[in-house]
mmCIF file with all atom_site columns, C-alpha atoms in Angstrom:
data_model
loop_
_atom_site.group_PDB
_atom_site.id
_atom_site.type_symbol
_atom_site.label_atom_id
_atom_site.label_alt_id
_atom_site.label_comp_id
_atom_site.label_asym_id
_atom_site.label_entity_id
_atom_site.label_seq_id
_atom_site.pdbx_PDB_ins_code
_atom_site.Cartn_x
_atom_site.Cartn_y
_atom_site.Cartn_z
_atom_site.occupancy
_atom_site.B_iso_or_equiv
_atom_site.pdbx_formal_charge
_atom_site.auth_seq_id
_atom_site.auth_comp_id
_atom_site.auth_asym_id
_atom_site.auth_atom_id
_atom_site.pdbx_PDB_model_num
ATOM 1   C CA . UNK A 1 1   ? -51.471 45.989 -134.936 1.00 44.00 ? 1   UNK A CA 1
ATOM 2   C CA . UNK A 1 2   ? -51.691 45.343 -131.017 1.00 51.00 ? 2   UNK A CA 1
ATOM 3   C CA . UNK A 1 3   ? -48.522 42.656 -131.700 1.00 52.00 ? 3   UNK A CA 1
ATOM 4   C CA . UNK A 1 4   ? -46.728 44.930 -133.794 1.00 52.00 ? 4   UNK A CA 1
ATOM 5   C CA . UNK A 1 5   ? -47.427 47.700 -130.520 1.00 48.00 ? 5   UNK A CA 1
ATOM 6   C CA . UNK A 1 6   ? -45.786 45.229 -128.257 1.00 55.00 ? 6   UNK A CA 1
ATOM 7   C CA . UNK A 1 7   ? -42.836 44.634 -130.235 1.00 58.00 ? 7   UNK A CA 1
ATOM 8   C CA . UNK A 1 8   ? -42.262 48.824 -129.879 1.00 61.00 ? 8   UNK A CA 1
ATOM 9   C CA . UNK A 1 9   ? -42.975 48.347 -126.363 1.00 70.00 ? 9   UNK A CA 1
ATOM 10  C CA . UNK A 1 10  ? -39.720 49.440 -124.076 1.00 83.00 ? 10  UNK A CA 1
ATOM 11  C CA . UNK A 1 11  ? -38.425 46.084 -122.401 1.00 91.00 ? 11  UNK A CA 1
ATOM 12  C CA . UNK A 1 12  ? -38.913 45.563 -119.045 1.00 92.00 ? 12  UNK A CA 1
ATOM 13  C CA . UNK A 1 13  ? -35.197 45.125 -117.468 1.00 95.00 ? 13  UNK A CA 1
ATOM 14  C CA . UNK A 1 14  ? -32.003 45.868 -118.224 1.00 95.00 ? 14  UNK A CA 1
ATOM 15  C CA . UNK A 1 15  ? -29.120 43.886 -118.083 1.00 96.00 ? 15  UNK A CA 1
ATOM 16  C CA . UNK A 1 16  ? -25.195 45.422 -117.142 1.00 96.00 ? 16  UNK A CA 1
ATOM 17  C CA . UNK A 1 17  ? -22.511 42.537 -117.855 1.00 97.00 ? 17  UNK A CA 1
ATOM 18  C CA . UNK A 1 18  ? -18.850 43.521 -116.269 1.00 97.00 ? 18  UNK A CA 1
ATOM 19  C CA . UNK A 1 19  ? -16.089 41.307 -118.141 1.00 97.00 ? 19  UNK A CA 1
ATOM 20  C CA . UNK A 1 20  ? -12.645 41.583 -119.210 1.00 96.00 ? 20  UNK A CA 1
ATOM 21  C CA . UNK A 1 21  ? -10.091 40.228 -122.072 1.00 94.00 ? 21  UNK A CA 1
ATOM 22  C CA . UNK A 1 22  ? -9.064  36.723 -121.833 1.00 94.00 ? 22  UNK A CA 1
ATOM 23  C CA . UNK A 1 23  ? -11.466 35.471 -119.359 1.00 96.00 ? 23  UNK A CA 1
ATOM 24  C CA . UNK A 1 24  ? -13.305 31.875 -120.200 1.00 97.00 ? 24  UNK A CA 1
ATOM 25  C CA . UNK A 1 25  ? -15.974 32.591 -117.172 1.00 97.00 ? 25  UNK A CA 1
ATOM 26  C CA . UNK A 1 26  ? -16.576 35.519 -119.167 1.00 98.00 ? 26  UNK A CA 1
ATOM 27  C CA . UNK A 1 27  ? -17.108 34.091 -122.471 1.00 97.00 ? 27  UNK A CA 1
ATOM 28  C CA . UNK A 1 28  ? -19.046 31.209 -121.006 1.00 97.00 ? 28  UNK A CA 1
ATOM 29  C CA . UNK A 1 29  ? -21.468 34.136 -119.891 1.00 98.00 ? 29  UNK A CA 1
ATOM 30  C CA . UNK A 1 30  ? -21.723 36.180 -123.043 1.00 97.00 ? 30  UNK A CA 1
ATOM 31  C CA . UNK A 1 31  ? -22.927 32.810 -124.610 1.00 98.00 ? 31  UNK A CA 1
ATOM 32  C CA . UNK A 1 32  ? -25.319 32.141 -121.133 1.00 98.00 ? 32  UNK A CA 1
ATOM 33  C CA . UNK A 1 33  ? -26.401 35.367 -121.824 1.00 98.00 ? 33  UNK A CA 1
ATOM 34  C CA . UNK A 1 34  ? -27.327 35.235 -125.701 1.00 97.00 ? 34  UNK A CA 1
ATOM 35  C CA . UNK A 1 35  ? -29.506 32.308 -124.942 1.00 98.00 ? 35  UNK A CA 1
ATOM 36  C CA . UNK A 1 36  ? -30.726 34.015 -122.593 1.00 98.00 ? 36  UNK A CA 1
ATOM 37  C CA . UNK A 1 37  ? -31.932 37.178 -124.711 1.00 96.00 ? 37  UNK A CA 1
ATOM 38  C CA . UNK A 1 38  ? -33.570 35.036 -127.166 1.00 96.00 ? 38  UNK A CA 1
ATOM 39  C CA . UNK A 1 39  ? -35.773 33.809 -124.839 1.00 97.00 ? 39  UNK A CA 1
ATOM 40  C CA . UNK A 1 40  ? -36.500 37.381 -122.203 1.00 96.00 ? 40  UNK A CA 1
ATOM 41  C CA . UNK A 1 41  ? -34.857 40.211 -124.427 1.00 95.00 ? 41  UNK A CA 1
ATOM 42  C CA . UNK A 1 42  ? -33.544 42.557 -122.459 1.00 95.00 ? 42  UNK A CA 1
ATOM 43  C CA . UNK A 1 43  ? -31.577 46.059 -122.412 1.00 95.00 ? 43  UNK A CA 1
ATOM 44  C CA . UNK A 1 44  ? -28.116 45.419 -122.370 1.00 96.00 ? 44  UNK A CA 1
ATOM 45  C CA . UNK A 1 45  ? -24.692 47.083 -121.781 1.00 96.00 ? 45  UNK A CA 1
ATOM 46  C CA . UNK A 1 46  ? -21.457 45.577 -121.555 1.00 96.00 ? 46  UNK A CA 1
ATOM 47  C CA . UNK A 1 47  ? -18.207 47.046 -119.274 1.00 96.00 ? 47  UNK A CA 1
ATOM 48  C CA . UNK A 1 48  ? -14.754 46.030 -119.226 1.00 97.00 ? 48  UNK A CA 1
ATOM 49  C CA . UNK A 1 49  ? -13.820 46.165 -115.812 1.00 97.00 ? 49  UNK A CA 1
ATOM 50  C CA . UNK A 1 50  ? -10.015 46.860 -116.973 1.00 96.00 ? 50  UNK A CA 1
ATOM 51  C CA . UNK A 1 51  ? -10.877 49.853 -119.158 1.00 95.00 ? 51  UNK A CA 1
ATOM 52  C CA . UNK A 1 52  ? -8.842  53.140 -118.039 1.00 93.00 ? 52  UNK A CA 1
ATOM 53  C CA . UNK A 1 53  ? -12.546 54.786 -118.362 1.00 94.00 ? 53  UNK A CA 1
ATOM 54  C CA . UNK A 1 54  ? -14.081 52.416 -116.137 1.00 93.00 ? 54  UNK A CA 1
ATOM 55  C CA . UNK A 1 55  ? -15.818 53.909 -112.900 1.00 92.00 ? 55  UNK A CA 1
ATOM 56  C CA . UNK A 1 56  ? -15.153 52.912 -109.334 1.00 93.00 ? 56  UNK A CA 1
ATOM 57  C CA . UNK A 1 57  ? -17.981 50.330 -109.321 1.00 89.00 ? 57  UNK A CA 1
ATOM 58  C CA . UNK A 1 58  ? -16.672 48.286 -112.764 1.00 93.00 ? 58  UNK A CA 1
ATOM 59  C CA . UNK A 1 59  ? -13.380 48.752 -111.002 1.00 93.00 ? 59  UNK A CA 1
ATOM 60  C CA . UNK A 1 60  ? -14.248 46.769 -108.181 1.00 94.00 ? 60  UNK A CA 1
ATOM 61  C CA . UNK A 1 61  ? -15.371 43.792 -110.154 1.00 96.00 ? 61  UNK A CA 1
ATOM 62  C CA . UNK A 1 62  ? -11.249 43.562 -111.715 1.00 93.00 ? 62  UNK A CA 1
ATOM 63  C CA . UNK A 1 63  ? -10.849 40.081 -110.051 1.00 93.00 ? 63  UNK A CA 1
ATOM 64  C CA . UNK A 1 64  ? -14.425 38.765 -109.857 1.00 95.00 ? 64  UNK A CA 1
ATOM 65  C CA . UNK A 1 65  ? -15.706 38.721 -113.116 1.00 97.00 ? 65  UNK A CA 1
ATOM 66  C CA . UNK A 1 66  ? -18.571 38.234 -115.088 1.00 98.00 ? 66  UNK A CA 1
ATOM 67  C CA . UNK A 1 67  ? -21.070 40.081 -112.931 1.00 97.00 ? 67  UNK A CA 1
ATOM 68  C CA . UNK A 1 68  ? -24.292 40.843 -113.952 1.00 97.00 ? 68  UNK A CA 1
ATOM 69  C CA . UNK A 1 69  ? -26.494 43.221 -112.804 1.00 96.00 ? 69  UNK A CA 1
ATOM 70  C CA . UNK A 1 70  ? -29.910 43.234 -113.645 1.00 96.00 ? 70  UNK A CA 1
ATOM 71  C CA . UNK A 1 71  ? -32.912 45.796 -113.299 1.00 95.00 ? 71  UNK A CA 1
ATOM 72  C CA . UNK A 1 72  ? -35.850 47.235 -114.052 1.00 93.00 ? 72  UNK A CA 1
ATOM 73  C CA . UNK A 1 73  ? -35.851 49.848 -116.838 1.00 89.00 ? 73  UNK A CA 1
ATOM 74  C CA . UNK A 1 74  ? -38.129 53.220 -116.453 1.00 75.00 ? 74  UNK A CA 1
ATOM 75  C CA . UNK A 1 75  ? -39.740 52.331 -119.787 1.00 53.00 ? 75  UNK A CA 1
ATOM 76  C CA . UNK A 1 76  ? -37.578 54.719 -122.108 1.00 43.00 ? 76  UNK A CA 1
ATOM 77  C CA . UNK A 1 77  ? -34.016 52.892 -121.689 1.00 44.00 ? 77  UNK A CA 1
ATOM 78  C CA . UNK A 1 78  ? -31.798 52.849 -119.299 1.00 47.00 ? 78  UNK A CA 1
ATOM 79  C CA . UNK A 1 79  ? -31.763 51.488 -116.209 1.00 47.00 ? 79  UNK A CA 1
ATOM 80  C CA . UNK A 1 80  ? -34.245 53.350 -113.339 1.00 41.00 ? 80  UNK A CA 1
ATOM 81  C CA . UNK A 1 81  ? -32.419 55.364 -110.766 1.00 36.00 ? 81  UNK A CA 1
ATOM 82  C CA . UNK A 1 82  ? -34.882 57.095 -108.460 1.00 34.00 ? 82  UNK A CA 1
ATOM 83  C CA . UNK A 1 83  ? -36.759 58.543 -111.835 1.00 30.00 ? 83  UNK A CA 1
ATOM 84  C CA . UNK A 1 84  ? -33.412 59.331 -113.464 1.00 29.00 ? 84  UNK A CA 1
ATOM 85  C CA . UNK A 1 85  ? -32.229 57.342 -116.473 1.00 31.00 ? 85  UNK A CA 1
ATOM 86  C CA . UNK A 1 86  ? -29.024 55.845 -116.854 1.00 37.00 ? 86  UNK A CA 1
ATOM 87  C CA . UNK A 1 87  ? -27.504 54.745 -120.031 1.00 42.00 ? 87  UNK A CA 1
ATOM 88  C CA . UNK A 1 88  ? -25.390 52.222 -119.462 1.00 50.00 ? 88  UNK A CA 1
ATOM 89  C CA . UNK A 1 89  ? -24.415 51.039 -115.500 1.00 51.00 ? 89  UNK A CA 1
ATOM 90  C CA . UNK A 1 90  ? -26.170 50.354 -112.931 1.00 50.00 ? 90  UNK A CA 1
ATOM 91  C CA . UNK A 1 91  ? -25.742 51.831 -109.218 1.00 50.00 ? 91  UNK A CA 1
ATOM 92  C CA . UNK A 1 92  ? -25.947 49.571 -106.300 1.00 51.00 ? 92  UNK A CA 1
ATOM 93  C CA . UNK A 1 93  ? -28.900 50.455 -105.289 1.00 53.00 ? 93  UNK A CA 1
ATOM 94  C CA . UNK A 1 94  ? -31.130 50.083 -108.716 1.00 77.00 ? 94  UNK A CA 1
ATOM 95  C CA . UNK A 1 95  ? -29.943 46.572 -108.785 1.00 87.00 ? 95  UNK A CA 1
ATOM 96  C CA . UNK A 1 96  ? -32.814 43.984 -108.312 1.00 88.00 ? 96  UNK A CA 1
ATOM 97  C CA . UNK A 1 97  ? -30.813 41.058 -108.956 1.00 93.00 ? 97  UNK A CA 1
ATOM 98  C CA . UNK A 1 98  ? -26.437 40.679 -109.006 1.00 94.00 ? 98  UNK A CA 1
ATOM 99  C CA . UNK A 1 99  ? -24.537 37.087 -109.948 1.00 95.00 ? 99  UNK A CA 1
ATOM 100 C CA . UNK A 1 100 ? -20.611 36.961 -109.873 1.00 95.00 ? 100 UNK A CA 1
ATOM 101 C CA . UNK A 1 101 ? -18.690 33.889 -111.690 1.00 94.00 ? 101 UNK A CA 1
ATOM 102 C CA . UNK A 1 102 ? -20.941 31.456 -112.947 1.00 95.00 ? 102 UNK A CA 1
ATOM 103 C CA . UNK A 1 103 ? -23.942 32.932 -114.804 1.00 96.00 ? 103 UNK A CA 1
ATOM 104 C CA . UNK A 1 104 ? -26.827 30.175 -114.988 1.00 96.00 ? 104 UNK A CA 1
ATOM 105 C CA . UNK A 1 105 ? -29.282 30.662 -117.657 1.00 97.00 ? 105 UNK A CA 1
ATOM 106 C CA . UNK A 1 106 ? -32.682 29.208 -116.027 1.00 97.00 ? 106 UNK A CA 1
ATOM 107 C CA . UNK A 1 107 ? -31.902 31.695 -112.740 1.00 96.00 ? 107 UNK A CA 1
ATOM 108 C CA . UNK A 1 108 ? -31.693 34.831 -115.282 1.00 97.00 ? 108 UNK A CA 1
ATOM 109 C CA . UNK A 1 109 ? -34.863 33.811 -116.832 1.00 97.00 ? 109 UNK A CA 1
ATOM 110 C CA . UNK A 1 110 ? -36.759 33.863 -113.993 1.00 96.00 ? 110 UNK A CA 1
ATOM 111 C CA . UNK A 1 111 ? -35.431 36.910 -112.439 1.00 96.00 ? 111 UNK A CA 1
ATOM 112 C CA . UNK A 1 112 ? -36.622 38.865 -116.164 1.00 96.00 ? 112 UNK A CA 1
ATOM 113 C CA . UNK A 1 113 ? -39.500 36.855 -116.578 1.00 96.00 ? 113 UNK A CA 1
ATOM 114 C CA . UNK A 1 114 ? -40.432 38.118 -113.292 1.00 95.00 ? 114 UNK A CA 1
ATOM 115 C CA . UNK A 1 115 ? -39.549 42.049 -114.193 1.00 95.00 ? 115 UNK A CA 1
ATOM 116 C CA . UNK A 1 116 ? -41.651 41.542 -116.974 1.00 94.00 ? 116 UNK A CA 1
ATOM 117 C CA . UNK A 1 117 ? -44.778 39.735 -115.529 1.00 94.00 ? 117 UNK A CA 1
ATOM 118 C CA . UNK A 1 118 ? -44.531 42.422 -112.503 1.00 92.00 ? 118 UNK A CA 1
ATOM 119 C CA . UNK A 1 119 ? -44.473 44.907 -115.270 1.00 90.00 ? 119 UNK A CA 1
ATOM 120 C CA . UNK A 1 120 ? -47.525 43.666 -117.233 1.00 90.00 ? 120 UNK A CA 1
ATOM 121 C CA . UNK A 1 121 ? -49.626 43.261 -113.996 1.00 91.00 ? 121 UNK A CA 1
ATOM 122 C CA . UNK A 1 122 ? -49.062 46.925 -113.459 1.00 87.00 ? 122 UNK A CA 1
ATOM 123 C CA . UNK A 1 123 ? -50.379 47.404 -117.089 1.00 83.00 ? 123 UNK A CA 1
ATOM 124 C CA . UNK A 1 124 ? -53.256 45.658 -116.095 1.00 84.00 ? 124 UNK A CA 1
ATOM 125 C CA . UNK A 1 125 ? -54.129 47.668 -113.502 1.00 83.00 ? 125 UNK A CA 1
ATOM 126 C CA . UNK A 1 126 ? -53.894 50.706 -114.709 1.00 78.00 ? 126 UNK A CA 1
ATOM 127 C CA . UNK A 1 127 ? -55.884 49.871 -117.776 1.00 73.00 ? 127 UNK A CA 1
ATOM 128 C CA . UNK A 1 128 ? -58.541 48.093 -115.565 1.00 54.00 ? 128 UNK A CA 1
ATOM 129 C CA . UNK A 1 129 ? -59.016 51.551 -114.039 1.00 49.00 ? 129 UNK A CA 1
ATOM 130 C CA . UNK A 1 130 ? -58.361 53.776 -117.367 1.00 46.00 ? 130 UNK A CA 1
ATOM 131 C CA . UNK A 1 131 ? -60.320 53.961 -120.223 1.00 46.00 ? 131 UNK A CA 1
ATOM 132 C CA . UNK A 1 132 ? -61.017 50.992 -121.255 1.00 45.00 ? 132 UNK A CA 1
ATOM 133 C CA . UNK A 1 133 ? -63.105 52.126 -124.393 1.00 46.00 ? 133 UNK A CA 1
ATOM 134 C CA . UNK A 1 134 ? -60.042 51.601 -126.659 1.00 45.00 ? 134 UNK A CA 1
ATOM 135 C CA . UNK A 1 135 ? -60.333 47.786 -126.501 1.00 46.00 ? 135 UNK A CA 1
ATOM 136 C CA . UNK A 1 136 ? -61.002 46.140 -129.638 1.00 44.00 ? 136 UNK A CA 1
ATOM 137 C CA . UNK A 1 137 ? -59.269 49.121 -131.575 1.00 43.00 ? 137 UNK A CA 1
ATOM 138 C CA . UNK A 1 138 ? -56.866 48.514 -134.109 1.00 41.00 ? 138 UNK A CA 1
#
């Protein structure tokens, strides 16, 4: 039951990738970043940067794609903005971690692996100082 729990559990970070059409670095990253997934899942959303719809910020990546932006999620999707959900982007300043160009697997790994650890040490301590007279519950 408690695995099944985790599985429900929101995940830790989320993950913006700015791309565009016709762009190997780009396709080299959506590949980076599938391998990626499968071993730190993660909240994702994907912008093209040349999209009439695109905000300022995706905008501003036209010539120096991939990016990606990672961050912490709130716990109920989205990415955290001062307490304020987003659904898709992140701003500058909820960004814990930004790469441009080449997108390197192990460094994306560690930067989620460390959202996620940070995330479950939190856990820890508030259960440490909660009611701890669930444990053993299924």
């Amino acid at each position: 039951m408690r695995a099944a729990l985790r599985l429900l559990a929101p995940l830790p970070a989320h993950l913006t990738f700015y791309t565009r059409a016709s762009c190997q670095l780009c396709a080299n990253a959506r590949t980076t970043l599938a391998r990626v997934w499968d071993r730190e899942p993660f909240e994702y959303a994907e912008i093209d940067v040349m999209r009439p719809d695109a905000d300022a910020q995706a905008r501003a990546y036209e010539y120096d794609v991939p990016v990606v932006h990672v961050s912490r999620t709130g716990g109920t999707g989205g990415a955290q903005t001062g307490g304020v959900q987003t659904g898709g982007a992140q701003t500058g300043a909820d960004v814990e971690w930004k790469q441009m160009h080449y997108i390197k697997e192990e460094e994306v790994v560690g930067v989620l692996r460390g959202i996620r650890e940070a995330r479950e040490a939190r856990g820890k301590e508030k259960g440490e100082t909660g009611d701890k007279g669930g444990e053993g519950k299924e």
